[in-house]
XYZ file of C-alpha atoms in Angstrom:
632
model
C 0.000 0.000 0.000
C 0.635 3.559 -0.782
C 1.091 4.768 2.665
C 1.166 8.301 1.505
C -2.657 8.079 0.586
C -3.398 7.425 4.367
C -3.977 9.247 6.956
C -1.985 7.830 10.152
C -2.644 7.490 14.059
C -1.427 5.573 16.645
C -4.596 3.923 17.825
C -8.260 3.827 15.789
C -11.418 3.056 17.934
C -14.345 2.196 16.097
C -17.711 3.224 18.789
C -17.953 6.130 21.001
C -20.157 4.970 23.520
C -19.214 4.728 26.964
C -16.229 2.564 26.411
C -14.685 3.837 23.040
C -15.152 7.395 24.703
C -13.200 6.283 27.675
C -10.574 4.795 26.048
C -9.797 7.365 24.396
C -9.296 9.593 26.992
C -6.935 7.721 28.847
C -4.951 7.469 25.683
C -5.153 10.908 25.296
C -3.950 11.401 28.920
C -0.456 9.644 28.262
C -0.582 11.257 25.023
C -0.600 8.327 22.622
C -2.930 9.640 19.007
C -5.889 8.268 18.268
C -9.451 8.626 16.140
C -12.612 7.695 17.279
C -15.235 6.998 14.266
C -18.702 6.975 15.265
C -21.630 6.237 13.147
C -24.456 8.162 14.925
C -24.639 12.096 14.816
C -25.128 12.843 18.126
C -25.195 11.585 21.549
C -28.437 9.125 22.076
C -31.201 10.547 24.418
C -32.319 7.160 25.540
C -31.522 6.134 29.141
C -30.157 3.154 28.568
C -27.837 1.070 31.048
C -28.166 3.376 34.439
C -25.884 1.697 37.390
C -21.871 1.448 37.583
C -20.241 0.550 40.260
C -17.532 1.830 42.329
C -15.217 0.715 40.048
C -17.059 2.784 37.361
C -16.885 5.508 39.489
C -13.156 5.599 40.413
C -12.292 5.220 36.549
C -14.542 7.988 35.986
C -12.450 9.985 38.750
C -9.215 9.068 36.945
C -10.458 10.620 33.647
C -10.983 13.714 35.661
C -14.492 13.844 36.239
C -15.504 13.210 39.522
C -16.546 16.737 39.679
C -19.266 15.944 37.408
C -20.979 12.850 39.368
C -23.058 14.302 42.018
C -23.764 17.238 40.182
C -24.610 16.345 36.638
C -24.110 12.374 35.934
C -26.008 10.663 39.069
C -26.383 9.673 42.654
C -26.284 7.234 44.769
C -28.279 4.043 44.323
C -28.364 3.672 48.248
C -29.530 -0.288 49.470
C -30.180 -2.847 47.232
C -34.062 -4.562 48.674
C -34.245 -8.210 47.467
C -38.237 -8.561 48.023
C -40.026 -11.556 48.090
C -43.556 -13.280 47.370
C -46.125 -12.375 44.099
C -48.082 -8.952 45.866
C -47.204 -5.832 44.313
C -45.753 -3.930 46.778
C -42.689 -2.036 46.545
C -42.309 -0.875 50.317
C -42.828 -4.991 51.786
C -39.822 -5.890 54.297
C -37.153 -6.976 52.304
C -35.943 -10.433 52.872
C -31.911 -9.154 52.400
C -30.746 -5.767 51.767
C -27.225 -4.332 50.579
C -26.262 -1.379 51.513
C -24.528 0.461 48.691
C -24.052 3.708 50.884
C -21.243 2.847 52.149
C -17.592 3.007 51.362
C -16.301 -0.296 51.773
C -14.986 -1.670 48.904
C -11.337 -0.547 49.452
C -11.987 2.198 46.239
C -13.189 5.106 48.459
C -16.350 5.592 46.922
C -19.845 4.258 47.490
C -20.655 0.863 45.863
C -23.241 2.225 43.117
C -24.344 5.126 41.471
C -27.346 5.205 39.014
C -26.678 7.451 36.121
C -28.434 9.224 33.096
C -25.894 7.751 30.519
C -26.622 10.317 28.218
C -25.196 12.497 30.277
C -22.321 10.435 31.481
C -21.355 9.914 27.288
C -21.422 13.531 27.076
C -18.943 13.961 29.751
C -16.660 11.258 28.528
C -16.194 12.745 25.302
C -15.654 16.716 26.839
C -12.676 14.444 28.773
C -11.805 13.219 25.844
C -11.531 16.101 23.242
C -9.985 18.056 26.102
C -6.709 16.413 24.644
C -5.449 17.625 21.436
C -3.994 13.822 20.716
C -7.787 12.688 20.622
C -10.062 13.309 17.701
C -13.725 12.228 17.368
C -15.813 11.935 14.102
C -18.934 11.652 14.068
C -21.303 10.129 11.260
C -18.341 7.991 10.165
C -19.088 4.596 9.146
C -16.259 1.785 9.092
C -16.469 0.166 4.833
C -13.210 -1.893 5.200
C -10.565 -2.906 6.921
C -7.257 -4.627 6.445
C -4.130 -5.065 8.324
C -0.460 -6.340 7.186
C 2.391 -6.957 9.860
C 2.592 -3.133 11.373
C -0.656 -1.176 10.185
C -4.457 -1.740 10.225
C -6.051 0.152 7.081
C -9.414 1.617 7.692
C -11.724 2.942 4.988
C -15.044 4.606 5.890
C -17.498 7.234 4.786
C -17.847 10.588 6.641
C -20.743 12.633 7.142
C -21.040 13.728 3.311
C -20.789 10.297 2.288
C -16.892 10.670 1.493
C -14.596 7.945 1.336
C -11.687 8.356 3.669
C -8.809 6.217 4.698
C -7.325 6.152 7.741
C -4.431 3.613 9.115
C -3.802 2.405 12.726
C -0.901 0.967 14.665
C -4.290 -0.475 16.477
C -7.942 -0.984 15.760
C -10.658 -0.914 18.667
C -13.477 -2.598 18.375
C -16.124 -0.724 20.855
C -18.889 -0.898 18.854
C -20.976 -3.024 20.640
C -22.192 -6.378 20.089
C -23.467 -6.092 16.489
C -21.260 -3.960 15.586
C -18.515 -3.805 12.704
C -15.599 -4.965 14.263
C -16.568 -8.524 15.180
C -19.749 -9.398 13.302
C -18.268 -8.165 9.549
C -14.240 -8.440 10.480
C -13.689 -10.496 12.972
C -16.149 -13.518 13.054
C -14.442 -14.256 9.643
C -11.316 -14.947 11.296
C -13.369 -17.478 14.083
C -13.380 -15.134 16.876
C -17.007 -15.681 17.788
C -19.205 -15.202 21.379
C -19.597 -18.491 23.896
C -21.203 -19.091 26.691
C -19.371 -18.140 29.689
C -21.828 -19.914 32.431
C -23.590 -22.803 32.910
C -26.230 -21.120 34.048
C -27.969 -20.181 30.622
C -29.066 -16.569 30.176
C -31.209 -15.591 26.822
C -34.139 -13.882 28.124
C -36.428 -10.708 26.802
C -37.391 -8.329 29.442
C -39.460 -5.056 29.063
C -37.486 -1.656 30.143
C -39.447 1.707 30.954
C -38.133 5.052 31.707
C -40.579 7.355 33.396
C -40.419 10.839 34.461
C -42.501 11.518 37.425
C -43.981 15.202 37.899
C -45.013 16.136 41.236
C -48.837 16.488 41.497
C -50.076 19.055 43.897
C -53.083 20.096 45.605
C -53.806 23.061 42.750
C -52.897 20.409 39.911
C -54.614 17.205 41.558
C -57.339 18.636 44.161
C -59.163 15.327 44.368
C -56.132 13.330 45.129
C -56.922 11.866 47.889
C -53.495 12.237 50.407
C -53.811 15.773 50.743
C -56.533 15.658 53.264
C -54.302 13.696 55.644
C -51.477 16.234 55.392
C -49.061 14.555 52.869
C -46.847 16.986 50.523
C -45.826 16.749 47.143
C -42.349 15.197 48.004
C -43.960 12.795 50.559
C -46.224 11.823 47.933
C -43.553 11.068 45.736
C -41.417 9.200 48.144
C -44.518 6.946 49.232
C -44.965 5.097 45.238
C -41.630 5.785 44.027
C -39.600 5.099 47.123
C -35.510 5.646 47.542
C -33.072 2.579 47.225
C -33.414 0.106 44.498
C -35.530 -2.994 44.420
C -35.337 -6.501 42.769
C -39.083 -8.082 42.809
C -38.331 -11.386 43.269
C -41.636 -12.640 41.604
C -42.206 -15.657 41.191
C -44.792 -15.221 38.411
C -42.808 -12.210 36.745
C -39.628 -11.030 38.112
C -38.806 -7.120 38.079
C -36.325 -4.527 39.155
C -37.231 -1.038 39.751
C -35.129 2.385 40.904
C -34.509 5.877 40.230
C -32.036 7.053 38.846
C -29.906 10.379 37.509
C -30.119 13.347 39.849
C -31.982 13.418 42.674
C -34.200 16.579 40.975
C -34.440 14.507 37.404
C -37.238 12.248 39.021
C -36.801 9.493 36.825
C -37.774 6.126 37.827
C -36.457 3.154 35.693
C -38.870 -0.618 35.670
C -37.771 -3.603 34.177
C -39.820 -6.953 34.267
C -39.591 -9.881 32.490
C -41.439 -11.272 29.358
C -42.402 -14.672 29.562
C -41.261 -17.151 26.549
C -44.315 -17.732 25.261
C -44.838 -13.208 25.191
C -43.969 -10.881 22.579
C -41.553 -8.343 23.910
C -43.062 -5.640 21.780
C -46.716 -6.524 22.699
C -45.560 -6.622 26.273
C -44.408 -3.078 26.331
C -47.643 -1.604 25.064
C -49.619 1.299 27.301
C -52.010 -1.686 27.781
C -49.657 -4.043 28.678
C -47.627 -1.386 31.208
C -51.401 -0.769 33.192
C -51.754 -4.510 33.429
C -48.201 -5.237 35.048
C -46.595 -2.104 36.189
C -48.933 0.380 37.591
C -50.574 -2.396 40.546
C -46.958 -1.462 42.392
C -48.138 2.423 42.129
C -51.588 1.536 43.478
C -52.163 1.001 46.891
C -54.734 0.050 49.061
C -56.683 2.903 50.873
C -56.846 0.875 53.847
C -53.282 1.890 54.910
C -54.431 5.043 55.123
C -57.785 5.122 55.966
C -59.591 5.410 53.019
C -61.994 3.578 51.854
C -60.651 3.043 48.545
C -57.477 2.359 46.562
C -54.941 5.536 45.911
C -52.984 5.719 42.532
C -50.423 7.546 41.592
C -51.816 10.336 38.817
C -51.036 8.926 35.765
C -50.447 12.479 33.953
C -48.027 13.054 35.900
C -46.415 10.335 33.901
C -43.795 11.248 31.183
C -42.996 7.589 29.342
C -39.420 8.102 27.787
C -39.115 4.757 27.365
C -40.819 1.474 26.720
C -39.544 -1.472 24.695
C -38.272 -4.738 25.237
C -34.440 -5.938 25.389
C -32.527 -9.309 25.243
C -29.554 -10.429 27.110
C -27.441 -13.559 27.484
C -23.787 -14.154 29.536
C -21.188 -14.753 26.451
C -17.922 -13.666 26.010
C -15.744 -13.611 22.904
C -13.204 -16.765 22.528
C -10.436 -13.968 22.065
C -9.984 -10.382 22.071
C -7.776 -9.647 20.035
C -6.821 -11.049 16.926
C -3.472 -9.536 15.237
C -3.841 -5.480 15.578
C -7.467 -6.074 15.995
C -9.086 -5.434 19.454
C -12.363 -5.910 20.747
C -13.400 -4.846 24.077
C -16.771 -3.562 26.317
C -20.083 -4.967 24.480
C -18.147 -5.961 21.084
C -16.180 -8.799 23.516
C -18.771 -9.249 25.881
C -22.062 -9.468 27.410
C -23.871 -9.590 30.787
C -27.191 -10.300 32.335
C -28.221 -6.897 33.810
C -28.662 -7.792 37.528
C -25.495 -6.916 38.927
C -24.955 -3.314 37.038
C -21.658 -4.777 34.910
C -22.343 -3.958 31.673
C -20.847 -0.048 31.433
C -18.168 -0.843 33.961
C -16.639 -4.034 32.303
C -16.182 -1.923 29.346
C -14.315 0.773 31.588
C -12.289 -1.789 33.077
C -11.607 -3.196 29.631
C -10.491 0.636 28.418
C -8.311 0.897 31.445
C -6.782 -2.411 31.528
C -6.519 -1.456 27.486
C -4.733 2.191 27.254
C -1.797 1.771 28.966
C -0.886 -1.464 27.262
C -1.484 0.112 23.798
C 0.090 3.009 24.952
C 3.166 1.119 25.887
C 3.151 -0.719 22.502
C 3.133 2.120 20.543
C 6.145 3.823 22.062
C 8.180 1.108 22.983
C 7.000 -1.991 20.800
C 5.331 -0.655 17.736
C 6.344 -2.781 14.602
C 7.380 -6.252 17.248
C 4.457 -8.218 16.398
C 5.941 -11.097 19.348
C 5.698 -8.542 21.957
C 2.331 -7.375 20.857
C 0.193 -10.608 21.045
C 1.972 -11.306 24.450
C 0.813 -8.225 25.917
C -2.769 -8.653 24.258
C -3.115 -12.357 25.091
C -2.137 -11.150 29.202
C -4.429 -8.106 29.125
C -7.125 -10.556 27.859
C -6.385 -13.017 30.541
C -6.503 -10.396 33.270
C -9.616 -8.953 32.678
C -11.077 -12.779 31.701
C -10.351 -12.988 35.962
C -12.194 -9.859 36.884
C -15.080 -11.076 34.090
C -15.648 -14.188 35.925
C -15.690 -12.045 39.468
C -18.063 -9.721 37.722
C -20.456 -12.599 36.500
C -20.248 -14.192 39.670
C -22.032 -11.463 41.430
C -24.280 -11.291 38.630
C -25.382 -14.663 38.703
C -26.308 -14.793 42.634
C -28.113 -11.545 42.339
C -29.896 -13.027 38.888
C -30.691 -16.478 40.773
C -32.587 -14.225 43.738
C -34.377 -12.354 41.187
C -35.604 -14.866 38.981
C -36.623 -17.917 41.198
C -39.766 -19.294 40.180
C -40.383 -22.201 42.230
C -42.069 -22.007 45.358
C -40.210 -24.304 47.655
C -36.811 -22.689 46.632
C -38.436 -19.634 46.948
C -39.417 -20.047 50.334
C -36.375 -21.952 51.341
C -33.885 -18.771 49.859
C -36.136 -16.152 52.401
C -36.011 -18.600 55.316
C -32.342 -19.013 55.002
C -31.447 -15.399 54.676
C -33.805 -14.745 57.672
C -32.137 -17.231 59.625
C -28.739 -16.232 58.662
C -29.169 -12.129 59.465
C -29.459 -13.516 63.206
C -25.984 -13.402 63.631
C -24.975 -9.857 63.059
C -21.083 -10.684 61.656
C -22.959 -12.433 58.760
C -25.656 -10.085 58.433
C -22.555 -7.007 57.972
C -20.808 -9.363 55.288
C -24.232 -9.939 53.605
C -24.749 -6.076 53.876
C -21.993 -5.603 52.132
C -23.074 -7.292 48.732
C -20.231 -8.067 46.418
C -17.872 -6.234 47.998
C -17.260 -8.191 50.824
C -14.317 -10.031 49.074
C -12.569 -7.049 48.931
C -9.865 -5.655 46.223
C -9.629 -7.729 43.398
C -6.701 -9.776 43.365
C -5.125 -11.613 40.018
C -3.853 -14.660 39.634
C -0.226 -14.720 38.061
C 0.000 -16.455 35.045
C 3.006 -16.817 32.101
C 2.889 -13.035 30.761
C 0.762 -11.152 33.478
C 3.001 -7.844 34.153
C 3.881 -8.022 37.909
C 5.875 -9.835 40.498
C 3.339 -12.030 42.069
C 5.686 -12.781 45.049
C 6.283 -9.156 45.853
C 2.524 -8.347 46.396
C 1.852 -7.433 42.563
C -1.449 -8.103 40.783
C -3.189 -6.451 43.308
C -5.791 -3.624 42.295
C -4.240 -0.670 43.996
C -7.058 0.663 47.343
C -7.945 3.787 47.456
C -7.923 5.860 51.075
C -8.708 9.787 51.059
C -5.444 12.180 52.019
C -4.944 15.137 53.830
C -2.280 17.609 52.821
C -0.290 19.986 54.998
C -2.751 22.260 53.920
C -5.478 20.865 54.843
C -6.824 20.013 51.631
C -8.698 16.657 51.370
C -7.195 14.543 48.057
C -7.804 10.946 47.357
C -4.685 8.974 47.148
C -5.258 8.256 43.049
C -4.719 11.780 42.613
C -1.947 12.168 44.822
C 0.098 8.981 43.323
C -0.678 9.555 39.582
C -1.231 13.224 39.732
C 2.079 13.936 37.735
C 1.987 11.195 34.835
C 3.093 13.696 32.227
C 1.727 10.729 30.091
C 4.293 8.291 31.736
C 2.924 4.651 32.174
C 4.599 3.843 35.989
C 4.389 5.687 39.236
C 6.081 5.381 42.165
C 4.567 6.198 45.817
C 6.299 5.355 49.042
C 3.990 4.617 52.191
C 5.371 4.920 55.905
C 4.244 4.643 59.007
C 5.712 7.512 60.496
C 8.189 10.579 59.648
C 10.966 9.361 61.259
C 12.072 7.059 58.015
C 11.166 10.185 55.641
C 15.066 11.541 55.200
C 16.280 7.920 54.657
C 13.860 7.753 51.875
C 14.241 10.543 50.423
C 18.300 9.424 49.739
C 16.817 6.321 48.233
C 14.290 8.431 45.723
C 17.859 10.731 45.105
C 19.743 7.324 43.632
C 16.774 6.448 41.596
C 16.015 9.403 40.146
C 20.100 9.222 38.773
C 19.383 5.604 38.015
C 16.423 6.327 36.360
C 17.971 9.510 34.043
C 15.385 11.168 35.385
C 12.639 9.455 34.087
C 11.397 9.150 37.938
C 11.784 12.532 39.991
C 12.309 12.445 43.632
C 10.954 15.507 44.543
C 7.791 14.337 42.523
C 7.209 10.898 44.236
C 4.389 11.381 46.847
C 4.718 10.021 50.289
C 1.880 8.871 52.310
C 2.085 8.670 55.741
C -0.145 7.334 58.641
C 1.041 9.930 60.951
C 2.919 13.330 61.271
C 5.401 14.063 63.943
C 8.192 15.560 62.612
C 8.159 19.115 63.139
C 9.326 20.479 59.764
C 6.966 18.849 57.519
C 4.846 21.285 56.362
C 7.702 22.737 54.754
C 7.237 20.368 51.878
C 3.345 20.408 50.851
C 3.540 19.201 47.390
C 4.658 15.639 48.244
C 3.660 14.897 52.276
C -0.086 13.388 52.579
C -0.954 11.528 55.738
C -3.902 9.231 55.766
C -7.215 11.211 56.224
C -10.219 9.806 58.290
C -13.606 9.813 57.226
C -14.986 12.649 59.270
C -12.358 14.748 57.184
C -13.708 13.333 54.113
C -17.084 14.018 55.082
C -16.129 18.002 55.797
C -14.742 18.518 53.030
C -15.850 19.333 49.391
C -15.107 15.788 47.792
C -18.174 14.539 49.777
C -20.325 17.060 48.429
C -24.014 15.458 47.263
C -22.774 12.025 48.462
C -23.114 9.976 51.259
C -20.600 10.034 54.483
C -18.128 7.911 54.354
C -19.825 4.403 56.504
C -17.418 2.023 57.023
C -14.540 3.417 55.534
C -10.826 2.478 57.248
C -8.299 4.632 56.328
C -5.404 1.925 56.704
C -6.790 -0.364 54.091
C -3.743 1.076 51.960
C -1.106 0.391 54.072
C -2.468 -3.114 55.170
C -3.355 -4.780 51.685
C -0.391 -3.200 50.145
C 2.302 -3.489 52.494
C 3.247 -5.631 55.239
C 5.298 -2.513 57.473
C 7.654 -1.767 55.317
C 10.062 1.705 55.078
C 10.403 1.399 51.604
C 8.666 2.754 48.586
C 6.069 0.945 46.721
C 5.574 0.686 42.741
C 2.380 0.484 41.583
C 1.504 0.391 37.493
C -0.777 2.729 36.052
C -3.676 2.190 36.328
C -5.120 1.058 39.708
C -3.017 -2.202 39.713
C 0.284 -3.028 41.857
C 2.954 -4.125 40.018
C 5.199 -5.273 43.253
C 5.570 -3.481 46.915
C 8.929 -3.718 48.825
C 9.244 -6.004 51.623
C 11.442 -5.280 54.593
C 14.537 -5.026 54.476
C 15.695 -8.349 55.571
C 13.919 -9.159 52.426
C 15.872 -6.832 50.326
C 19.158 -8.205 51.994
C 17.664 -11.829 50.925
C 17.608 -10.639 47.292
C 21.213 -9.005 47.841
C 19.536 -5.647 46.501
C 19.780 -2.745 48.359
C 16.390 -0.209 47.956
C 18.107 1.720 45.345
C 19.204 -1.170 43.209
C 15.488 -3.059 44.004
C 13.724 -0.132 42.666
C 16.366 0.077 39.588
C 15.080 -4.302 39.324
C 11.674 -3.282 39.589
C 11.953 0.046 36.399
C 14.074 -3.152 34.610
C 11.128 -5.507 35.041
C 8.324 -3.208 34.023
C 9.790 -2.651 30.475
């Protein structure tokens, strides 16, 4: 080929949804090129997937938005109410509840947030074209591709209907399940979707999006509540309560929540469609009075009345009502050559855990720096490339099958229709919340297995026996200031697109002047790739008079309280059950010497004491120097 009649970029991502959109903002944060091409004009309006987890939310955070959250993208989804038994009643005793208010989960944010994903996409991409390395076109459709040794070759039509050609060191495949990459490129070349479970999702279910107005006595003077003394907002609370709930139905399983801002109103309903149902049928007006508005009726005898009270139906804004499918498959491989699938386009979930948007995140994450090492380092070495893909692939393959796991259990509590199984699930969560240790660990939903840790296999990038492969926690900071910071920002606040960071953790000042000699010799070791006076240092405590002298790289651990005063916790809930020494206990094992961690989120290896270091015949100097050595 003619590589004068192409355009070129480092990396081309084909989909800017969610994923595609986030990818390319971390690229564009350690400054690696790339084009996004996305078929639709604009933005969609539909509210489509509306939880992601804490996760989600940290990624989100790294990509610089975690201004946005509370105060545009969502809120918290609060407790997750598992409720049993056929009646149609949202505000019956649940039979388990997790409580997604708190921060638990070792990330330093609450364990859900439900989202207006129009809204979060829009955000994404202001991230993303905030970098001059990232480009987005939109109304661009994908016509061809090809690939030889060191290039992909795109050719697609832009907005006019113009052929234009475009070549990649990379091609991303984020456009979805039926899109492009796999169904017209890919499935060609036998990558195809299996079944990931035994347990054998393929189901239809119906999802609305409503937008509740609040009726009040001058719009609604016969409504009945207002002569016992109930407000609007009381009103509103009493058939479209907080906290989400899973209807464990026997006869016709449902979910139901609001979601976006607390001010949006918006109230999401999903319920399933029986085999022998049309989906489309289903989610008729006719169809939605039948099954969904007996949970917005109640009986007038819990208040008095003498007959039932529903909710005013004109104050009823349908945005949306049709059906969707869903299975649990994941692609056989991810990337084939310099082709790369990842969020829907490699895989999809069940929707009862909340995993679709944030396995696509993790997939971006897990993604950017790996591309953006190939690129620099590794760019025409196809070896080096399909070892790093096939261990990227095989890392987030273990965080899939933690992902689906949750899924799953929360999918088998939803959807049991048998009776005795039924009854024999509520009796042994009843029985089980008697003892309050496993009530808390219950409470805690999926989190209570805390930070994700990988298993090493032939390829993964860290040092297994030095602590790597764990997924970095995340504890809130304080700086000599005052200011409140969470440690993510702190450790890879100064990336100047670099792909490692260093942080050193200590449990008190004493040891700060020893390290700081150590940082000196790496920095020379490192020709200045890593600079001392840049590496942050976290400590548990301050003693040392002196410190505040150096505010830009002294944080000691911050508690919860300070959290909760400060501006970071702003529209969200306090802190519950947050422990600021998660950090230093999951990461190191009281150790003086700095830790390594690879961008993003992940631990490539923590020093050990130094009788350790004296084991290895290294001393923290030349151990860091192994550690720079290793990561390349």
């Amino acid at each position: 080929m003619n590589n004068h009649d192409w355009e070129t970029t480092d990396i081309l991502i084909c989909g800017c949804g969610p994923t595609g959109a986030l990818l390319s903002t971390y690229l564009g944060q350690m400054r690696i090129s790339n084009v996004v091409l996305e078929k639709e004009a604009n933005i969609t309006t539909d509210p489509r997937g509306i939880a992601l987890d804490e996760d989600g939310i940290r990624i989100l955070q790294g990509a610089g938005l975690y201004d946005s959250i509370y105060t545009e993208i969502g809120s918290c989804m609060g407790k997750f109410n598992f409720i049993s038994g056929s009646g149609k009643i949202l505000m019956k005793q649940p039979f388990v509840s997790m409580d997604y208010n708190t921060t638990a989960g070792g990330t330093g944010h609450v364990g859900y947030i439900c989202h207006k994903q129009p809204v979060l996409e829009k955000k994404l991409r202001e991230a993303m074209l905030a970098s001059s390395t990232c480009s987005l076109r939109s109304e661009s459709t994908v016509v061809d591709l090809k690939e030889d040794d060191d290039w992909t070759y795109c050719t697609y039509k832009n907005a006019k209907g113009t052929e234009r050609r475009i070549r990649a060191r990379f091609f991303v495949g984020a456009d979805g399940k039926t899109g492009f990459t796999r169904k017209q490129y890919l499935e060609e070349k036998s990558v195809f979707m299996e079944k990931v479970t035994d347990i054998f999702y393929d189901e239809t279910w119906v999802a609305l999006n409503w937008e509740i107005t609040l009726p009040t006595p001058q719009s609604h003077p016969n409504f009945p509540l207002w002569k016992l003394g109930y407000t609007p907002e009381q009103v509103y609370d009493l058939f479209f309560p907080p906290n989400f709930r899973f209807l464990c139905n026997p006869n016709r399983p449902a979910v139901c929540g609001r979601f976006g801002l607390p001010n949006d109103r918006l109230w999401r309903f999903e319920f399933f469609v029986q085999p022998h149902e049309d989906g489309y049928h289903m989610a008729t007006r006719e169809m939605i009075q039948t099954i969904v508005f007996p949970y917005i009726t109640h009986s007038g005898s819990q208040y008095g009345l003498p007959g039932d009270v529903q909710f005013p139906q004109d104050c009823i804004n349908i945005l949306r009502s049709r059906p969707f499918t869903f299975s649990a498959r994941s692609c056989n491989v991810w990337a084939k050559d310099r082709v790369i699938l990842c969020g829907d386009s490699a895989h999809v979930f069940p929707p009862f855990g909340g995993q679709g948007i944030a396995s696509g995140f993790r997939d971006a994450l897990s993604l950017a720096w790996r591309l953006a090492m190939l690129c620099r380092y590794h760019p025409s070495n196809t070896r080096v490339h399909h070892e790093v893909l096939r261990s990227w692939y095989l890392e987030r393959k273990q965080q899939l099958e933690k992902s689906l796991a949750a899924t799953i259990e929360n999918g088998k509590f939803v959807t049991e229709s048998q009776p005795l199984k039924a009854w024999a699930r509520d009796w042994y969560f009843w029985l089980i919340q008697l003892v309050p240790s496993w009530k808390r660990q219950l409470q805690l939903g999926r989190r209570r297995d805390g930070m994700v840790r990988y298993r090493h296999t032939n390829g993964m990038p860290f040092i297994p026996e030095l602590n790597g492969g764990l997924s970095l926690p995340q504890v809130y900071g304080k700086r000599t200031n005052g200011e409140v910071v969470f440690t993510d920002d702190i450790i890879f606040r100064s990336s100047h697109g670099g792909l490692f960071h260093i942080f050193v953790y200590l449990h008190n000042s004493q040891e700060i002047q020893e390290v700081r000699k150590v940082l000196r010799e790496v920095e020379q070791l490192s020709k200045g790739t890593i600079v001392a006076d840049n590496v942050p240092i976290i400590l548990e405590e301050l003693k040392s008079k002196g410190i505040e002298d150096c505010p830009n790289d002294i944080i000691r651990l911050a508690t919860g309280e300070d959290f909760a005063s400060s501006s970071l916790c702003n529209q969200r809930p306090k802190p519950m059950l947050y422990d600021p020494f998660t950090l230093g206990r999951e990461v190191i094992v009281s150790i003086p010497d700095p830790v390594l961690a690879r961008v993003f989120l992940q631990l490539f290896a923590a020093g050990q004491r130094r009788r350790r270091l004296r084991d290895l015949n290294l001393s923290p100097a030349l151990y860091l120097k192994k550690m720079m050595l290793a990561k390349e």
